[in-house]
């Protein structure tokens, strides 16, 4: 392991983080929250200091391989969360360190699980911090290393491993030949779409410009931190629909947007993953819409109202955002089970969404079908095809083992947090929400109107790492705990 | 520039590596997925799977708006087809690796009908490079400029050489020979020397000189070794055929050792004046029997690097003057020089250099005309030839008044038929060709060398 290079790169990331933290500081000052100056200046200066200290390291060579890439990504996300949670602790908004760490990890991993039980009292006086909370979604959505690659000059061309370790999906490719240009294209698409979303939201009178920006950041990163106790339900139907549509868009592979930009519409229409993603959304929306419309307890007047709530929630859960317009903890078990399944499906590969990703689900199904055929025709040879191209056996195997590891971690983490003594539904859906980076669970305790505040510090740390594992797709985080990687033997 | 490389074999891989250093936008195409993935992990390039000759694959790879399309699949016919499709799609320049000499001769039809703008035959080029070295036995490497009128020669300084322990100023004032030392390799360092630089034993020096005066100059410096009369070639591939042909033509007796009977038969048919031996080149019995101790030169050209290196070391140990080794894989040049092998040729390097030269020439459409590029010392040094077409800011000014950047050296000026080894009072004039030597490997125009 080229430890010096790893730490040097971490130094660069800390420097970038300190610059990024200036933005919420400015927002604080705009709203005259002068006492926040100290809360932000401490982490800004300290991360700049440590960052500069680390960048002065002189690595023996600049070769970054898969191992180094994974280590940089894993460590940087933990470090960013440690520095990023300082403003919450120092300002006293979230005095407990574990709570603040959980909240920040939840932000960066675009989970959106919160430990804040009453957000409305914080709305006035903590605008800068609440913006930072949502801004972490935006940074984490596309990935901070992708951002670093896009803006900093790099000497070596081997940074593909950084993007590979941070991006999502079974197979990560580039858009154009240069990693840097790829990173820039991704960020430009990301930024422009976020701005469009914010502008469209700001048109609505129920939404202030501040709320529009915060929600656009949360939508873009498919994060889900809101600033109102009622969630998105606080705003008009127009806002709800805009957010629902944009959540769905941010769950689409960014390659698709690039193809649209360069005019290859035909290739977009051919995309198998996109087609299934949309089919799943439509079916889930209709089924849940019908189910909740006929549910007497929920008392929907019109089909439209039921469909709107159903669409919003489906879009929010499948893209692993976690915004809510209604407390779906009250929905029937059937609808809740559909949402639970959608939690694991997740968005498309190469989007800001979490979960397993539609691409992996497709490969899993196709592998299953192949095995079934093997029983009938033992000698049959059949390639798995996706997007018209053969999926290599290595990739298919990678997907099945990824699924297996996620399931094993899911069981272990559920077991660990069940020590706190809460009910089964809360525990299971809380872990599912964390590992898939969704946010709220499905029970009253951890649902959209609840919070994770009740869990013990131990559980919060466990859940924090679960979120990181989910966002970074297991390996960069697990690698950090493997001592063999760090010794040079 | 946008460059698409079709076929990622030994040549394609090396070309990708070298071109990616030059900051081009590169797309690679190959039907072998894991090979493409491997390259994309290593270099900053875009990868495409599929049959490189198919229209759809080329469209995916963005051939339509590429500047250079290089086809280097193993098959000549596939390369021609690739270029044809690429040209139809809109590639600006197409380059094919064509190893059959018959194809290379059909330039007219290749360019007009088959869309191959440039065909490169690395085997032929390698044979020519070896031939140049053999003609000048005291050199470990010979490159030429201005259609062969100027030579750039690499020599290793022995203890008894006249140049050893002399400074460059000494060479000019005391020895009075029309040569210029333009680069020195000492251990792993490469130096563009100044006047007070002292040459030491075991330095590799790069010298430019006029082709017509070089023999005289080298005689004076006591660097000239006897011309070669005999050559032993181990391995009977295409390079062997081209090389033997050149050698036989210039009256050098040639022995070729090849272990495949069929190849021997074919060679003996093609090269009636060469002696073809059927046998194992690694057997020292055969080598001794055929008089390896008495031949002037041994050239190892088998398909296996290990075999080539082994036989070459053996030839050195029995006292052969001139040993040239072909190496196909990544050259660990430092290791090879420590075991005494200093004349090394690498076909893929020659191929890559040709294309890089082409790419640089295309990039530089505004400034001085880009004519030749040679890359030396494991590509750490470049020697470039520019043709000056018009009067510019740097013409007609004595060189001593030009502010040339450090690590740059104007090695030679070619004016009409005259070759000038420049001193401070010489000037650059329109219509001159200029050879520049530099350790900076990103020069695109002559103006880049000035402050």
PDB file of C-alpha atoms in Angstrom, chain B residues 9-18 97 120 122-123 126 239 305 326-331 345-356 375 379:
ATOM      1  CA  UNK B   9      -1.979  -6.340 -29.077  1.00  0.00           C
ATOM      2  CA  UNK B  10       1.637  -5.712 -28.187  1.00  0.00           C
ATOM      3  CA  UNK B  11       1.765  -2.791 -30.591  1.00  0.00           C
ATOM      4  CA  UNK B  12      -1.578  -1.269 -29.729  1.00  0.00           C
ATOM      5  CA  UNK B  13      -0.873  -1.453 -26.023  1.00  0.00           C
ATOM      6  CA  UNK B  14       2.488   0.238 -26.281  1.00  0.00           C
ATOM      7  CA  UNK B  15       1.066   2.866 -28.609  1.00  0.00           C
ATOM      8  CA  UNK B  16      -1.744   3.571 -26.140  1.00  0.00           C
ATOM      9  CA  UNK B  17       0.771   4.001 -23.358  1.00  0.00           C
ATOM     10  CA  UNK B  18       2.964   6.391 -25.313  1.00  0.00           C
ATOM     11  CA  UNK B  97      -0.013  -1.572 -39.776  1.00  0.00           C
ATOM     12  CA  UNK B 120       3.492   1.363 -41.566  1.00  0.00           C
ATOM     13  CA  UNK B 122       7.313  -2.013 -38.352  1.00  0.00           C
ATOM     14  CA  UNK B 123       9.255  -5.077 -39.476  1.00  0.00           C
ATOM     15  CA  UNK B 126      13.146  -2.296 -37.663  1.00  0.00           C
ATOM     16  CA  UNK B 239      12.563  -8.683 -39.969  1.00  0.00           C
ATOM     17  CA  UNK B 305      12.854 -11.922 -25.757  1.00  0.00           C
ATOM     18  CA  UNK B 326      15.416  -7.345 -30.612  1.00  0.00           C
ATOM     19  CA  UNK B 327      13.161  -6.968 -27.609  1.00  0.00           C
ATOM     20  CA  UNK B 328       9.396  -7.153 -27.982  1.00  0.00           C
ATOM     21  CA  UNK B 329       8.120  -6.583 -24.510  1.00  0.00           C
ATOM     22  CA  UNK B 330       8.648  -3.604 -22.196  1.00  0.00           C
ATOM     23  CA  UNK B 331      12.322  -2.946 -22.316  1.00  0.00           C
ATOM     24  CA  UNK B 345      15.763  -2.495 -31.144  1.00  0.00           C
ATOM     25  CA  UNK B 346      12.077  -2.685 -30.376  1.00  0.00           C
ATOM     26  CA  UNK B 347       9.643  -2.854 -33.309  1.00  0.00           C
ATOM     27  CA  UNK B 348       6.709  -1.583 -31.312  1.00  0.00           C
ATOM     28  CA  UNK B 349       8.706   1.399 -30.145  1.00  0.00           C
ATOM     29  CA  UNK B 350       9.613   2.214 -33.730  1.00  0.00           C
ATOM     30  CA  UNK B 351       5.957   1.866 -34.685  1.00  0.00           C
ATOM     31  CA  UNK B 352       4.773   4.064 -31.809  1.00  0.00           C
ATOM     32  CA  UNK B 353       7.390   6.712 -32.534  1.00  0.00           C
ATOM     33  CA  UNK B 354       6.262   6.873 -36.129  1.00  0.00           C
ATOM     34  CA  UNK B 355       2.691   7.529 -35.102  1.00  0.00           C
ATOM     35  CA  UNK B 356       3.623  10.025 -32.411  1.00  0.00           C
ATOM     36  CA  UNK B 375      13.054   9.514 -29.318  1.00  0.00           C
ATOM     37  CA  UNK B 379      12.119   8.146 -24.652  1.00  0.00           C
TER      38      UNK B 379
END
